[in-house]
XYZ file of C-alpha atoms in Angstrom:
529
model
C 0.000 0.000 0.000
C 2.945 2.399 1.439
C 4.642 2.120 -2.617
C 1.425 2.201 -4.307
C 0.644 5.381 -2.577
C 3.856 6.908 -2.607
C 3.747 6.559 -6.498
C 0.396 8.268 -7.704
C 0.105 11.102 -4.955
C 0.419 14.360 -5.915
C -0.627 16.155 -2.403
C -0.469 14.767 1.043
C -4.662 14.916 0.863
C -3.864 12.202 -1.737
C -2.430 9.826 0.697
C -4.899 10.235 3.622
C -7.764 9.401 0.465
C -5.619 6.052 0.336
C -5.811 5.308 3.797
C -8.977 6.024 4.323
C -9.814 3.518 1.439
C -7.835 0.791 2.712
C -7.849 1.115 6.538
C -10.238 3.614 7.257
C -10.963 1.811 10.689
C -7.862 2.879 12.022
C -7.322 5.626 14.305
C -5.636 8.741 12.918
C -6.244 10.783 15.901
C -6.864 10.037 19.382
C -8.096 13.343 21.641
C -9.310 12.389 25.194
C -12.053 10.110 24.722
C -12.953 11.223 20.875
C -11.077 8.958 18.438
C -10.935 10.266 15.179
C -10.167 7.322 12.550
C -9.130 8.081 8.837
C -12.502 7.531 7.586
C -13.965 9.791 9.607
C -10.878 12.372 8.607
C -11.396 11.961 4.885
C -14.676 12.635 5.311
C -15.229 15.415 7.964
C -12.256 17.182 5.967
C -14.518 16.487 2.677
C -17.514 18.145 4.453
C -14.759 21.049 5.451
C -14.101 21.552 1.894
C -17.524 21.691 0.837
C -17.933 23.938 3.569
C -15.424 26.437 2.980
C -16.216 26.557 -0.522
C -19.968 27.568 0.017
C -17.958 30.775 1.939
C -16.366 31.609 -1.353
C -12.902 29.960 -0.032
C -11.113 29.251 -3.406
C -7.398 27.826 -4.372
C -4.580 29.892 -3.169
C -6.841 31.822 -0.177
C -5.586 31.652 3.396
C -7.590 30.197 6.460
C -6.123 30.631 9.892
C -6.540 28.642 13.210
C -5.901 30.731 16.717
C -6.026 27.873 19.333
C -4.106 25.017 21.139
C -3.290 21.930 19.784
C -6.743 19.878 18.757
C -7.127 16.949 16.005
C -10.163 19.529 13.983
C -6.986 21.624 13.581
C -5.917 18.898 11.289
C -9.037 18.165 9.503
C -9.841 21.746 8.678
C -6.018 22.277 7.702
C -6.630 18.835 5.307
C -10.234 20.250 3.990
C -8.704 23.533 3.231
C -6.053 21.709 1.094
C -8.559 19.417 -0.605
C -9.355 23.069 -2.249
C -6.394 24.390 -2.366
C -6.514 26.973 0.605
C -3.723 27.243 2.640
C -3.851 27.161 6.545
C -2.214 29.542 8.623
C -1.970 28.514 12.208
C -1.205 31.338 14.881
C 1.103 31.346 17.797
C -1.682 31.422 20.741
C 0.913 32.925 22.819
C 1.667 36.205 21.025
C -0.059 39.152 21.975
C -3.158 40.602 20.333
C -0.583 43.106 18.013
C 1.466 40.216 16.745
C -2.275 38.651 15.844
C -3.773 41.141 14.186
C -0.285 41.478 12.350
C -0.366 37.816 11.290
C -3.584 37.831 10.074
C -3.651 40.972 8.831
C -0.472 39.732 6.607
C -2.151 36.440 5.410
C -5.005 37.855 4.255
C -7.169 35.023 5.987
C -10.928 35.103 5.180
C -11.893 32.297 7.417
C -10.574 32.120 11.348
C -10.942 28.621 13.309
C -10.534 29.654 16.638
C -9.843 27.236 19.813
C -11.691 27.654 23.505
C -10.120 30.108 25.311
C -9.112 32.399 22.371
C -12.215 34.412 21.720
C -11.166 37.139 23.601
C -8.214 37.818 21.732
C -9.888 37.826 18.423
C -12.221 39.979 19.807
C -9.518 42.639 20.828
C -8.182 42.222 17.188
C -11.211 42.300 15.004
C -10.997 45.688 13.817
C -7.796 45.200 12.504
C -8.309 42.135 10.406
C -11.411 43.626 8.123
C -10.294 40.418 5.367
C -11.779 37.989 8.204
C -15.240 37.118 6.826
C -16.079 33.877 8.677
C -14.876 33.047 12.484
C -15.625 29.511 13.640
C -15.169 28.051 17.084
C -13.442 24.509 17.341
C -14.974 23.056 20.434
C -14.935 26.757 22.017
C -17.982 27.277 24.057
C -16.834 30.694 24.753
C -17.331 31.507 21.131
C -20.974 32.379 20.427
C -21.085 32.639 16.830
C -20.691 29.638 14.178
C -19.987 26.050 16.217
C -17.013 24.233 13.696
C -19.046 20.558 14.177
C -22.519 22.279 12.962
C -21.149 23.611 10.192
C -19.272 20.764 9.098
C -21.880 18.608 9.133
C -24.178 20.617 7.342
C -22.264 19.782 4.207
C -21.988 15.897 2.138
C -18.754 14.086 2.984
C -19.045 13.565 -0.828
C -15.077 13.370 -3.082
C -13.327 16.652 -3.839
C -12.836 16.803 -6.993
C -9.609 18.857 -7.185
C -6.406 19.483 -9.357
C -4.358 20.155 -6.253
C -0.187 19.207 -7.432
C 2.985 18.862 -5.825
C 3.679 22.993 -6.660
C 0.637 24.029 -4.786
C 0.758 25.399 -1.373
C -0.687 23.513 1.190
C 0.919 25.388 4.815
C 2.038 29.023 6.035
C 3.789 29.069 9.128
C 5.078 32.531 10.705
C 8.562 33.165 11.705
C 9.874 35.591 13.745
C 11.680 38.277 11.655
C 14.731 39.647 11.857
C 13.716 42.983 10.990
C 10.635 43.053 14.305
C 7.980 41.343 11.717
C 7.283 37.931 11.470
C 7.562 36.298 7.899
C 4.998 33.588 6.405
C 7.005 30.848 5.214
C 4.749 29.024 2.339
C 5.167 25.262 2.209
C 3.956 23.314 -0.649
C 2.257 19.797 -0.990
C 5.744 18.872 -2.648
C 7.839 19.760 0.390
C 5.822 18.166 2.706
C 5.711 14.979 0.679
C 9.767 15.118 -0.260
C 10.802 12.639 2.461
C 8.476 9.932 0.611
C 10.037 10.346 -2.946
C 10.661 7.188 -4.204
C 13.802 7.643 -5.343
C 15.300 7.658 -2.107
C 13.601 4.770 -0.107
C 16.418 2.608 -0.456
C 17.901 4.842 1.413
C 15.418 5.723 4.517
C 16.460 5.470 8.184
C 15.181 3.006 10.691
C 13.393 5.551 12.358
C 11.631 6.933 9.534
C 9.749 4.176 8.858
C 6.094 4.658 9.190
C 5.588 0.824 11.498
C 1.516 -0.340 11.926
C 0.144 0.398 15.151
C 3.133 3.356 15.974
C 1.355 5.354 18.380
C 2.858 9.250 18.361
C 2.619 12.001 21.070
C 1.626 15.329 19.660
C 2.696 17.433 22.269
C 4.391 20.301 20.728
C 2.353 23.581 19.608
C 1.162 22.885 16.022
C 1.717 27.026 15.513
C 5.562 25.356 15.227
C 6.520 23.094 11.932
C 7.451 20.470 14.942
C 3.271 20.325 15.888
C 1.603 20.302 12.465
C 4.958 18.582 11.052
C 3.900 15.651 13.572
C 0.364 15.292 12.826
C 1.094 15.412 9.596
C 3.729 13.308 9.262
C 1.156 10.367 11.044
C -1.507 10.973 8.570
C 0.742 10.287 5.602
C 2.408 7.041 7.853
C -1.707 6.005 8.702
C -0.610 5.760 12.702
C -2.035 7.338 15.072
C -1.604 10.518 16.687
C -2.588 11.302 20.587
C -2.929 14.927 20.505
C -1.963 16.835 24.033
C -3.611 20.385 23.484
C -0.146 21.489 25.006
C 2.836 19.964 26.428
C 2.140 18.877 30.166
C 4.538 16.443 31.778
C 2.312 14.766 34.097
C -0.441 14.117 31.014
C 2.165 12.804 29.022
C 3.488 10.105 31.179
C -0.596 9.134 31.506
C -0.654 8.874 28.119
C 3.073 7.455 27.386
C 1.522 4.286 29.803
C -2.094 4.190 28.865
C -1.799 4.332 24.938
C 1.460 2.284 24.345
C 3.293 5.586 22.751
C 6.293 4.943 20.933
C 7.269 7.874 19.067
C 7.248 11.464 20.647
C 9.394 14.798 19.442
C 10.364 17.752 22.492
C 12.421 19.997 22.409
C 15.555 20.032 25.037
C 13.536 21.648 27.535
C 10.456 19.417 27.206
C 12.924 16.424 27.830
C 14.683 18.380 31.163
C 10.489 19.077 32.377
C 9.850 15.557 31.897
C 12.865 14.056 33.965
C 12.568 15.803 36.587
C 8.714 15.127 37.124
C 8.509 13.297 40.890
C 6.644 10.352 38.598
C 9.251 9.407 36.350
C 10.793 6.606 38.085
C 7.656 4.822 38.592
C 6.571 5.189 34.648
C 7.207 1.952 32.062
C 8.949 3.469 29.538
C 9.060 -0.091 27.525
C 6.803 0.766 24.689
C 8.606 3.675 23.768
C 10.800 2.956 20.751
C 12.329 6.956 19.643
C 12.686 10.246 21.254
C 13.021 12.864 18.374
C 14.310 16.148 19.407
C 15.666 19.297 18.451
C 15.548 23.105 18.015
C 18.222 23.819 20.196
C 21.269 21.481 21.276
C 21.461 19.454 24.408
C 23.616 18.901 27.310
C 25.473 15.961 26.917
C 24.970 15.448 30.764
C 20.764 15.884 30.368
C 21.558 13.209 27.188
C 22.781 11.091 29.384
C 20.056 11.253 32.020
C 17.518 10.538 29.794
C 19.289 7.757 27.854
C 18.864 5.363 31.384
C 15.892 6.934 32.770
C 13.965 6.697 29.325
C 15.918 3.616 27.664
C 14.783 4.540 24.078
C 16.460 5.503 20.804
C 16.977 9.027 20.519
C 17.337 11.164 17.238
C 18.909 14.433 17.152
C 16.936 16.880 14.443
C 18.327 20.048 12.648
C 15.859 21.993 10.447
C 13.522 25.190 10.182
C 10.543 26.098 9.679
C 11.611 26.993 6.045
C 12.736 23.457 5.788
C 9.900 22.095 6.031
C 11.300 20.498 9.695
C 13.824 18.230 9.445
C 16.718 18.646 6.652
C 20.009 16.734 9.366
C 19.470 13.826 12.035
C 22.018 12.491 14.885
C 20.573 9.009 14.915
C 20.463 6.892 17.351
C 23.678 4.703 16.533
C 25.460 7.762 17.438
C 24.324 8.404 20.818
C 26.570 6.933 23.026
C 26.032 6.925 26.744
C 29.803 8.193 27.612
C 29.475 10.615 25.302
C 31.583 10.813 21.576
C 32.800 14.046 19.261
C 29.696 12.830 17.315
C 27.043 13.813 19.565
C 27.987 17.137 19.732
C 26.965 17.364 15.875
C 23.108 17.098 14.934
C 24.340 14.097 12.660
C 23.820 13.943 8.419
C 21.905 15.251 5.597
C 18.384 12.976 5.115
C 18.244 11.574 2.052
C 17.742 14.090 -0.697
C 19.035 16.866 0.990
C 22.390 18.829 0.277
C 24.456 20.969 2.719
C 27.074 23.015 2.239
C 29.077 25.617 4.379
C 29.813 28.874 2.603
C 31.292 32.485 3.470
C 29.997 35.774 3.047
C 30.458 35.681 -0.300
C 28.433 32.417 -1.186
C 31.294 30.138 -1.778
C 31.574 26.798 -0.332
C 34.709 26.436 1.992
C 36.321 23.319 3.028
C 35.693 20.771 5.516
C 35.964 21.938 9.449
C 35.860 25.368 8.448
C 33.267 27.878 9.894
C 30.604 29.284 7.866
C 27.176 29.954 7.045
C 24.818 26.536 6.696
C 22.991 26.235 3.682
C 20.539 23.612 2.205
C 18.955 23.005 -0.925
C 16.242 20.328 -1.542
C 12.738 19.405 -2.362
C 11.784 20.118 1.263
C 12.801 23.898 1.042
C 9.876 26.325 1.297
C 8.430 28.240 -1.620
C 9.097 31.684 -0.215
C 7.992 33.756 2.054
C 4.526 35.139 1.297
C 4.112 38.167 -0.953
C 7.742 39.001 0.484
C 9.746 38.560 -2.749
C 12.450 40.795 -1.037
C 12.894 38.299 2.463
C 12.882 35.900 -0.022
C 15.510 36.831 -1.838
C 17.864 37.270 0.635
C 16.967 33.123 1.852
C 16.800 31.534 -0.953
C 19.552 32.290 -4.347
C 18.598 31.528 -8.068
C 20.138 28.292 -7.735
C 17.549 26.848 -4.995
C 20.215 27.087 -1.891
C 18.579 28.128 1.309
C 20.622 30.455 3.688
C 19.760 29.492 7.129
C 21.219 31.871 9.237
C 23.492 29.325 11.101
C 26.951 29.335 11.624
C 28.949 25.424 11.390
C 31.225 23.075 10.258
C 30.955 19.994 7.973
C 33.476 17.008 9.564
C 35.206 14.604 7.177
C 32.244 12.296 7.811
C 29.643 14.701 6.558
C 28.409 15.668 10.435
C 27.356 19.039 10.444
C 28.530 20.632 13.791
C 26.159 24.336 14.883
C 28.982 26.677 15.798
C 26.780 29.926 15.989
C 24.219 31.781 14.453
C 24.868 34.448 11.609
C 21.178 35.810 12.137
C 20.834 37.556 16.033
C 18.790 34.809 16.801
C 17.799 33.881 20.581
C 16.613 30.187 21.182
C 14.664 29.746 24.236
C 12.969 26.638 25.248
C 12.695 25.533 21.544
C 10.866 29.364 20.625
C 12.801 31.564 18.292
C 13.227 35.388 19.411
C 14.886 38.007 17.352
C 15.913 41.153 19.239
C 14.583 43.522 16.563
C 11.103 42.103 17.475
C 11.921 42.633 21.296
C 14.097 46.062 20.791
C 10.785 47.457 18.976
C 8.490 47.044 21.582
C 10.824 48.436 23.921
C 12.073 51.383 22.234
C 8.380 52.073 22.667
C 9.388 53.057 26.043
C 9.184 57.295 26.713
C 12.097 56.696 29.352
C 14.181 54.299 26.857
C 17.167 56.184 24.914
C 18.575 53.041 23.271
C 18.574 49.074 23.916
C 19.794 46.123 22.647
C 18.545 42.705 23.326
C 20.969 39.477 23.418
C 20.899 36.071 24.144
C 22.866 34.245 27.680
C 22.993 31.221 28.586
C 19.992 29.633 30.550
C 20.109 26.284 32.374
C 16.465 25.376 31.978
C 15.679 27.293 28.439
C 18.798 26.819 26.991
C 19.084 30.559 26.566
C 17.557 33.614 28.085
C 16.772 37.000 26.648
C 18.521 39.830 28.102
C 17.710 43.797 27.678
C 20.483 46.190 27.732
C 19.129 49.102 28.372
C 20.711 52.574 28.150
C 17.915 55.477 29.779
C 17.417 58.898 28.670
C 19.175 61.217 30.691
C 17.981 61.982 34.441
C 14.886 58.933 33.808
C 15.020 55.893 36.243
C 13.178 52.682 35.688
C 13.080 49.434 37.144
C 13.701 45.644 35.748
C 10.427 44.851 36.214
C 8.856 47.870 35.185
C 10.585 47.350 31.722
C 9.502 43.702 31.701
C 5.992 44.871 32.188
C 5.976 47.102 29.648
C 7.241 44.731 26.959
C 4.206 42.219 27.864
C 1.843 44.569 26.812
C 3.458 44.353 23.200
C 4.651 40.723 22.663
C 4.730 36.960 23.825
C 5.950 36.268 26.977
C 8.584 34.286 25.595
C 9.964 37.359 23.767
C 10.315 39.474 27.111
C 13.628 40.376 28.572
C 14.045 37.472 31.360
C 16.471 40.304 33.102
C 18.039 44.009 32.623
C 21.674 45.418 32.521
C 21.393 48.983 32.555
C 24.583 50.580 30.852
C 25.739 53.911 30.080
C 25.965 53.213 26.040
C 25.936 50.413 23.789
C 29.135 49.330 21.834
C 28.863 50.067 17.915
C 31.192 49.973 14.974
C 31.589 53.372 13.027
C 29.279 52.926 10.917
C 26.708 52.760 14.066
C 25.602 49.019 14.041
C 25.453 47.472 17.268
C 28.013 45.037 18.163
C 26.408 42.765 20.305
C 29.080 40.225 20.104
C 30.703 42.609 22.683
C 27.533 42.177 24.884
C 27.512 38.733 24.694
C 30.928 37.706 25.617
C 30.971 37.871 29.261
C 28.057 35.637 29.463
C 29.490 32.898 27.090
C 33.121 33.117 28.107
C 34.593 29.906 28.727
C 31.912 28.057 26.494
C 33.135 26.717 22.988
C 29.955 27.172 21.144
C 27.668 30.309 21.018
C 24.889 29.048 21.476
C 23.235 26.720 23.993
């Protein structure tokens, strides 16, 4: 079935058609008590389709989804591609600003919107005149359409569609470098590139889509990691247990109760988990891999969770504009006592070329320090009506630039040195200081800040404000905090202040926040953490 499919699709909707066909009694999503099978996906994201199409919803229009993590997510996001329409989930943790910005930037004419949410598209509806149609997803706070009624007021009859590889099928924000977050467009073709024929002789163990895998969707499908997942099990046919966010104590219920054997955190996820006071007493038999990424790991915390856990682990390098996953550290190469190895995040997948280059594009040699960049099937189209962004990302020749500084071994390990881009990783959530400088600069008291990354023993890193005042004005750290909260995430505000007389710059008045950052990182022989 797995070749047969792999052959004639031409979107991922393709594929879930297939499995619906030939083992439609099998669950694609589990939710609490609700199990969702792929019968019952093919056709409530049929009845989607006809449903968004009644609203004038058309090939190439955006829908958007403001909520935690909930299976509907994924049958509206597959109805919208039966159609062509491209869903557009939303951080729920950003302020109402970044919202209305996202939205605003997508264009979306239909909003799903989770429980707990309404209130925040309420504060934002002025600003996004384009939405024509918001729908609650098992929101009881939202008083307006219910998603289930509407659904099922529709047949679960065939789409007939020309949907192709080319078409897009995902936009997923970014934060930007320049304060505004870009929407990287992912087409049915990227997310199927990992199943090209062409390289299954070729596939890792741990790739291998296995009947009856279970998978914990724990991570927040506003990342590529969340919708990645669930959409990586509906073109395996497994099963997905969807956690509407991480929770450490839910997911060791579910890890014993549902037989899970395949679950993707981030570092930080992994540290939460082992030291939950239940961990010793879980049976952690069952579970077969541990993916993880976005940020690198203590070899210690590897270590830790090797013999408490007892599973196969698989480092993951990627990006959103990757479509996830472009390098993997498999499991082979973690070693308990540690090896040079696992302080890489491993090899190209299949299909996928690296190469390190300098600042003028060209490819240096092995071991030597440059900017990462990647060039397969899986990179993203673009970044949405943002020709300029993209650009600068991606040259005429199909390489992708992603902002990270490494190495390439003798082997072909790719080693993370430091990042080119000012980019702040904390607990697995990207933070560029422009985004976080903005919103302070807002500030009547603030003459001039810069925003940098330290090191952070739970988060991996911590953002940091330095803050020069305007003369004779006095604020506090907390006040400044404060402030910021009222303008972005919480994940984006200044953990702590330094307040310094004036920032370093080079003559021609950029900020040199290298300076900044050295006393934190001294003594460390990677920049980032």
């Amino acid at each position: 079935m797995a070749q047969e499919t792999e052959l004639t699709a031409s979107s991922f909707c393709d594929i879930v058609r297939e499995h619906a066909r030939l083992q439609g009694d099998i669950a694609a999503f589990t939710f609490d008590d609700e199990v969702i099978t792929f019968a019952d996906l093919n056709a409530g994201s049929n009845r989607v389709a006809h449903a968004l199409s009644a609203l004038g919803v058309s090939k190439g229009d955006r829908v958007s989804y403001l909520g935690k993590n909930h299976p509907l997510y994924f049958e509206a996001l597959l109805g919208a591609a039966k159609i062509g329409a491209v869903m557009t989930p939303v951080n729920w943790r950003l302020a109402p600003p970044e919202v209305a910005y996202i939205l605003g930037n997508c264009e979306a004419r239909v909003m799903f919107v989770g429980e707990g949410f309404t209130d925040v598209l309420a504060q934002v509806r002025s600003e996004t005149p384009k939405v024509e149609q918001v729908i609650g997803i098992d929101a009881p706070d939202h008083t307006g359409t219910d998603y289930r009624i509407w659904r099922d007021g529709f047949p679960a009859d065939p789409v007939m569609d020309d949907i192709g590889l080319d078409d897009d099928a995902l936009q997923l924000y970014t934060s930007g470098t320049t304060g505004r977050p870009k929407g990287a467009v992912i087409t049915h073709g990227s997310i199927l590139s990992s199943r090209d024929p062409a390289y299954d002789a070729e596939i890792r163990k741990w790739q291998e889509p296995v009947e009856g895998d279970v998978t914990l969707l724990a991570m927040p499908c506003f990342h590529i990691s969340g919708t990645g997942t669930g959409i990586t099990t509906m073109i395996a046919g497994t099963n997905a247990i969807v956690l509407p966010e991480y929770d450490p104590s839910k997911a060791l219920d579910l890890i014993e109760n549902f037989n899970i054997s395949k679950i993707f955190l981030v570092p930080a996820a992994i540290q939460i988990l082992l030291n939950h006071p239940r961990v010793n007493e879980v049976d952690f038999s069952r579970l077969k891999y541990i993916t993880y990424g976005a940020s690198p790991i203590p070899l210690e915390l590897m270590k830790q969770a090797m013999e408490v856990l007892g599973c196969g682990f698989v480092q993951m390098y990627g990006m959103t504009e990757t479509s996830g996953t472009i390098v993997a550290l498999d499991p082979e190469d973690h070693v308990p006592e540690g090896s040079p190895k696992m302080r890489s995040v491993g090899t190209p997948l299949p299909g996928v070329e690296v190469k390190i280059i300098d600042e003028e594009g060209e490819e240096v040699p092995a071991n030597m320090v440059g900017e990462i960049a990647t060039r397969s099937t899986k990179n993203m189209r673009g970044y949405y009506n943002n020709p300029g962004a993209t650009e600068e990302t991606i040259d005429p020749d199909g390489w992708l630039r992603t902002g990270d500084a490494g190495y390439l071994d003798e082997d072909g390990y790719l080693y993370i040195h430091d990042r080119v881009k000012d980019m702040i990783i904390s607990g697995g959530e990207n933070v560029y200081p422009a985004e976080v400088e903005n919103a302070l600069y807002a500030h009547p008291k603030i003459a001039d800040v810069a925003v940098i990354g330290v090191p952070h023993e739970k988060w991996g890193e911590a953002v940091k404000a330095c803050v020069v005042l305007k003369d004779g004005e006095e604020l506090t750290e907390a006040e400044i905090i404060a402030h910021a909260r009222k303008h972005i995430a919480g994940y984006k505000c200044p953990k702590s202040v330094d307040f310094i007389e004036a920032l370093p710059r080079n003559p021609s008045g950029k900020i040199l926040r290298r300076e900044l950052r050295a006393p934190y990182w001294e003594g460390k022989d990677r920049a980032v953490n």
